[in-house]
Coordinates of C-alpha atoms and ligand atoms in Angstrom, one line a residue:
M1 CA 35.7 20.6 10.4
P2 CA 33.0 23.6 11.0
L3 CA 29.4 22.3 10.9
L4 CA 28.3 24.2 7.9
E5 CA 31.3 22.9 5.9
E6 CA 30.6 19.5 7.0
L7 CA 27.0 19.8 6.0
K8 CA 28.0 21.2 2.5
T9 CA 30.3 18.2 1.9
I10 CA 27.6 15.9 2.9
I11 CA 25.1 17.4 0.6
E12 CA 27.5 17.5 -2.3
H13 CA 28.4 13.7 -1.7
E14 CA 24.5 12.9 -1.7
Q15 CA 24.1 14.9 -4.9
R16 CA 26.9 13.0 -6.6
L17 CA 25.3 9.8 -5.5
A18 CA 21.5 10.4 -6.0
G19 CA 21.2 13.5 -8.1
P20 CA 19.6 17.0 -7.0
V21 CA 18.7 16.9 -3.4
V22 CA 14.8 17.1 -3.1
P23 CA 13.3 19.8 -0.9
L24 CA 12.6 18.7 2.6
P25 CA 9.1 17.5 3.2
H26 CA 6.6 20.1 4.7
P27 CA 6.6 19.4 8.8
G28 CA 4.4 16.9 9.7
R29 CA 4.0 15.4 6.3
E30 CA 5.5 12.2 5.0
D31 CA 7.5 12.5 2.1
S32 CA 6.0 9.7 -0.1
G33 CA 8.3 10.4 -3.1
R34 CA 5.6 11.6 -5.4
T35 CA 5.4 15.3 -5.4
S36 CA 5.3 17.0 -8.7
A37 CA 4.1 16.7 -12.3
S38 CA 7.5 15.1 -13.4
D39 CA 7.2 12.7 -10.4
R40 CA 4.1 10.8 -11.5
K41 CA 2.4 7.5 -10.8
P42 CA 3.2 4.7 -13.2
S43 CA -0.5 4.5 -14.1
E44 CA -0.2 8.2 -15.1
M45 CA 2.9 7.6 -16.9
A46 CA 1.4 4.7 -18.7
R47 CA -1.3 6.8 -20.0
N48 CA 1.2 9.0 -21.7
A49 CA 3.4 6.5 -22.9
S50 CA 3.2 4.2 -25.8
S51 CA 5.9 1.5 -25.2
P52 CA 6.8 -0.5 -22.0
A53 CA 10.2 0.8 -22.3
S54 CA 9.2 4.4 -22.3
R55 CA 7.0 3.6 -19.2
M56 CA 10.1 2.2 -17.4
A57 CA 12.1 5.3 -18.1
P58 CA 10.1 8.5 -18.1
S59 CA 11.5 11.3 -19.8
G60 CA 13.9 13.6 -17.6
N61 CA 14.7 10.5 -15.4
A62 CA 17.1 8.8 -17.7
G63 CA 18.9 6.2 -15.8
S64 CA 16.1 5.8 -13.5
D65 CA 14.0 2.7 -13.1
L66 CA 10.0 2.7 -12.8
F67 CA 10.2 4.3 -9.3
R68 CA 12.7 7.2 -10.3
N69 CA 15.3 5.0 -8.7
R70 CA 18.7 5.6 -9.5
P71 CA 21.2 2.8 -9.3
V72 CA 22.8 3.8 -5.9
S73 CA 25.0 1.6 -4.0
G74 CA 26.8 1.7 -0.7
P75 CA 25.8 2.4 3.0
G76 CA 22.4 4.1 3.3
A77 CA 21.6 3.5 -0.3
G78 CA 18.1 1.9 0.6
S79 CA 16.8 5.1 2.3
S80 CA 17.5 7.1 -0.9
R81 CA 15.0 5.3 -2.8
S82 CA 11.2 6.1 -3.0
P83 CA 8.8 3.9 -0.7
Y84 CA 7.5 2.4 -3.8
A85 CA 10.8 1.0 -5.0
R86 CA 11.5 -0.2 -1.6
I87 CA 8.3 -2.0 -1.5
H88 CA 8.8 -3.3 -5.0
A89 CA 12.3 -4.8 -3.8
L90 CA 10.3 -7.0 -1.4
I91 CA 9.2 -9.1 -4.3
P92 CA 11.3 -12.2 -4.9
A93 CA 13.7 -11.7 -7.6
E94 CA 12.6 -14.7 -9.5
S95 CA 8.8 -13.7 -9.4
P96 CA 7.2 -13.0 -12.7
L97 CA 5.6 -9.9 -11.0
H98 CA 8.9 -8.0 -11.3
D99 CA 8.5 -7.1 -14.9
M100 CA 4.8 -6.4 -14.9
N101 CA 4.1 -2.6 -15.6
T102 CA 0.2 -2.6 -15.1
L103 CA -2.6 -3.6 -12.6
E104 CA -4.2 -5.3 -15.6
E105 CA -1.2 -7.7 -16.1
V106 CA -0.9 -8.5 -12.6
E107 CA -4.7 -9.2 -12.4
A108 CA -4.3 -11.6 -15.5
F109 CA -1.5 -13.2 -13.6
V110 CA -3.5 -13.7 -10.5
R111 CA -6.5 -15.1 -12.6
D112 CA -4.5 -17.3 -14.7
N113 CA -2.0 -19.0 -12.0
V114 CA -2.0 -21.4 -9.1
L115 CA 0.4 -20.3 -6.5
I116 CA -1.3 -22.1 -3.8
P117 CA -3.9 -24.9 -3.4
L118 CA -6.5 -22.3 -2.4
D119 CA -6.1 -20.9 -5.9
K120 CA -7.9 -24.0 -7.1
T121 CA -10.5 -24.2 -4.9
R122 CA -11.8 -20.5 -4.9
K123 CA -14.8 -19.7 -7.0
K124 CA -13.4 -16.4 -8.3
P125 CA -9.9 -14.6 -7.6
V126 CA -10.4 -11.4 -5.4
F127 CA -7.7 -9.0 -7.0
G128 CA -8.7 -5.7 -5.5
T129 CA -10.9 -3.0 -6.2
G130 CA -11.2 1.1 -6.6
N131 CA -9.2 3.9 -8.0
P132 CA -5.9 2.8 -9.5
D133 CA -4.4 6.1 -8.5
A134 CA -5.7 6.1 -5.1
N135 CA -3.9 7.9 -2.3
L136 CA -5.4 5.8 0.3
M137 CA -5.1 2.0 0.1
I138 CA -7.1 -0.3 2.4
I139 CA -5.4 -3.7 3.2
G140 CA -7.8 -6.6 4.6
E141 CA -6.9 -10.3 5.0
A142 CA -8.7 -12.5 2.8
P143 CA -12.0 -13.0 0.8
G144 CA -15.0 -14.3 2.7
A145 CA -17.8 -16.3 1.0
D146 CA -19.4 -13.3 -0.7
E147 CA -16.2 -11.9 -2.0
D148 CA -15.3 -15.3 -3.3
A149 CA -18.6 -15.3 -5.2
Q150 CA -18.6 -12.0 -6.4
G151 CA -14.8 -11.4 -7.1
E152 CA -14.5 -8.2 -5.2
P153 CA -13.1 -7.4 -1.7
F154 CA -15.2 -6.5 1.2
V155 CA -18.7 -6.8 -0.4
G156 CA -20.3 -8.8 2.4
R157 CA -21.5 -7.4 5.8
A158 CA -18.1 -6.5 7.0
G159 CA -17.9 -4.5 3.4
M160 CA -20.9 -2.5 4.2
L161 CA -19.5 -1.5 7.5
L162 CA -16.4 -0.6 5.8
N163 CA -18.3 1.6 3.4
K164 CA -19.8 3.3 6.4
I165 CA -16.6 3.8 8.0
L166 CA -15.3 5.4 5.0
A167 CA -18.2 7.7 4.6
A168 CA -17.7 8.8 8.0
I169 CA -14.5 10.3 7.2
R170 CA -15.5 11.5 3.7
F171 CA -14.1 8.9 1.5
E172 CA -16.2 7.2 -1.4
R173 CA -15.3 3.4 -1.6
E174 CA -14.5 4.4 -5.3
E175 CA -11.7 6.9 -4.4
V176 CA -9.8 4.6 -2.5
Y177 CA -8.2 1.2 -3.3
I178 CA -9.1 -1.8 -1.4
A179 CA -7.2 -5.4 -1.4
N180 CA -6.5 -8.2 0.7
I181 CA -3.2 -10.2 1.6
L182 CA -4.9 -13.2 0.1
K183 CA -6.5 -13.2 -3.2
S184 CA -8.3 -16.6 -2.6
R185 CA -10.8 -17.6 0.0
P186 CA -9.5 -19.9 2.7
P187 CA -12.0 -22.6 3.5
N188 CA -14.5 -21.7 6.3
N189 CA -12.7 -18.5 6.6
R190 CA -9.9 -19.9 8.7
N191 CA -6.9 -17.8 9.0
P192 CA -4.3 -17.6 6.3
L193 CA -1.3 -20.0 6.5
A194 CA 2.1 -18.7 6.6
G195 CA 3.1 -20.3 3.2
E196 CA -0.3 -18.7 1.6
V197 CA 0.8 -15.2 3.0
N198 CA 4.2 -15.7 1.6
A199 CA 2.9 -16.7 -1.9
H200 CA 0.4 -14.0 -2.2
A201 CA 1.9 -10.9 -0.3
P202 CA 4.3 -10.2 -3.2
I203 CA 1.2 -9.6 -5.4
L204 CA 0.2 -6.8 -2.7
Y205 CA 3.6 -5.3 -3.0
K206 CA 3.2 -5.1 -6.7
Q207 CA -0.2 -3.4 -6.3
I208 CA 1.0 -0.8 -3.8
A209 CA 4.2 -0.1 -6.2
L210 CA 1.9 0.6 -9.1
I211 CA -0.8 2.5 -7.4
Q212 CA 1.5 4.5 -5.3
P213 CA -0.7 5.4 -2.5
K214 CA 0.3 7.8 0.0
I215 CA -1.1 6.1 2.9
L216 CA -2.0 2.7 4.0
L217 CA -4.8 1.5 6.3
C218 CA -4.5 -2.2 7.5
V219 CA -7.9 -3.3 8.8
G220 CA -7.2 -6.3 11.0
K221 CA -4.3 -8.1 12.5
T222 CA -3.4 -10.4 9.5
S223 CA -2.6 -7.6 7.1
A224 CA -0.9 -5.5 9.9
T225 CA 1.2 -8.2 11.1
T226 CA 2.1 -9.3 7.5
L227 CA 3.1 -5.8 6.2
L228 CA 4.9 -4.7 9.6
D229 CA 6.6 -8.3 9.8
R230 CA 6.0 -8.2 13.5
Q231 CA 3.7 -10.4 15.8
D232 CA 1.9 -8.1 18.0
S233 CA -1.5 -7.7 19.2
L234 CA -4.0 -5.4 17.2
G235 CA -4.2 -3.2 20.4
A236 CA -0.4 -2.7 20.4
M237 CA -0.3 -1.5 16.8
R238 CA -3.2 0.9 16.6
Q239 CA -3.1 4.5 17.3
K240 CA 0.2 5.3 15.7
F241 CA 1.6 5.6 12.2
H242 CA 4.1 2.8 11.3
D243 CA 6.8 3.1 8.8
F244 CA 6.1 0.8 5.9
H245 CA 9.2 1.4 3.8
G246 CA 8.6 5.1 3.9
L247 CA 4.9 5.1 3.7
P248 CA 2.6 5.8 6.7
L249 CA 0.7 2.9 8.0
L250 CA -2.2 3.0 10.3
V251 CA -3.8 -0.2 12.1
T252 CA -7.2 -0.6 13.1
Y253 CA -9.9 -3.1 13.9
H254 CA -11.2 -5.6 10.8
P255 CA -14.8 -4.4 10.1
A256 CA -16.0 -8.1 11.0
A257 CA -14.6 -7.7 14.5
L258 CA -16.3 -4.4 15.0
L259 CA -19.5 -6.4 14.0
R260 CA -18.8 -9.1 16.6
N261 CA -17.6 -6.6 19.2
P262 CA -19.4 -3.0 18.8
G263 CA -17.4 -1.9 21.9
W264 CA -14.5 -1.5 19.4
K265 CA -16.3 0.8 17.4
R266 CA -15.4 4.0 19.3
P267 CA -11.8 3.2 19.2
A268 CA -11.8 2.4 15.6
W269 CA -13.5 5.8 15.1
E270 CA -10.4 7.4 16.9
D271 CA -8.2 5.5 14.5
V272 CA -10.0 6.5 11.3
Q273 CA -10.1 10.0 12.5
M274 CA -6.3 10.0 12.8
L275 CA -6.1 8.5 9.3
R276 CA -8.2 11.3 7.8
E277 CA -6.1 13.9 9.6
R278 CA -2.8 12.6 8.2
Y279 CA -4.4 12.2 4.8
D280 CA -5.4 15.8 4.8
Q281 CA -2.0 16.8 5.8
L282 CA -0.3 14.6 3.1
M283 CA -2.7 16.2 0.5
G284 CA -2.2 19.5 1.5
N285 CA -5.9 19.7 2.6
A286 CA -5.2 20.6 6.3
A287 CA -7.2 23.4 8.0
Ligands
URA301 N1 -12.6 -9.6 5.1 C1 -11.3 -9.5 4.4 O1 -10.4 -9.3 5.2 N2 -11.4 -9.2 3.0 C2 -12.6 -9.1 2.5 O2 -12.5 -8.9 1.3 C3 -13.8 -9.6 3.2 C4 -13.7 -9.8 4.4

């Protein structure tokens, strides 16, 4: 079949499966699946909707789920879903998180439940902080002593440095969303155990699905290896954009590591400049 004919057949087939073909993303931009007024974040939809049902099925998207996801089956179906639907699908089917529609509900779930022993020994749960509509989400490892006492991520020395790094690339702390893999402090700041990560990571997936950031920054090895599902050195993971189920994800040094090794500040600076540049491209701010 001539090439043009073949393309037309493929497009018609895709349209039948998944509705109208969306415009190709601008060169150099990631298509994060949120491009127009009719393609809003759940928090934006929630503001305009009165019932949970109306939040789940925004007008004009009949038959779609919360993530504008049509029930498509067959080969290649996964890639036609938005990044947020794909990330939401990482949550185990039996988890109560599945049916939650707001960050407040998820925060109450974290506050009121003991999923791992650390949830009993913590002073305060550390859910996450910042703009619920953030386009940039920063993901750390676990709360330390200061965070445990205050119930907010990155408020200790590492947090002060994180704030400075953000300011250096023209972000206010309040403009982004900051969360950790673990919501409870491990004793003596030991590394999270695999079981702890497995139990808490779905909370983070839910946060990402609800906030719908356009880009993710993992600070430190734990958050990067958890999200990317690979065991690698931080050095091997930084300086490139990874694809986290359709979302661009950059890895850089943890601010606590920068406090211990100031020599890593320069490479970290290079990383966050890359982040800012890609952010500006995604937001249409590029020079
Ligand atoms: N380190 C982290 O990874 N997260 C915090 O919230 C504080 C320190």
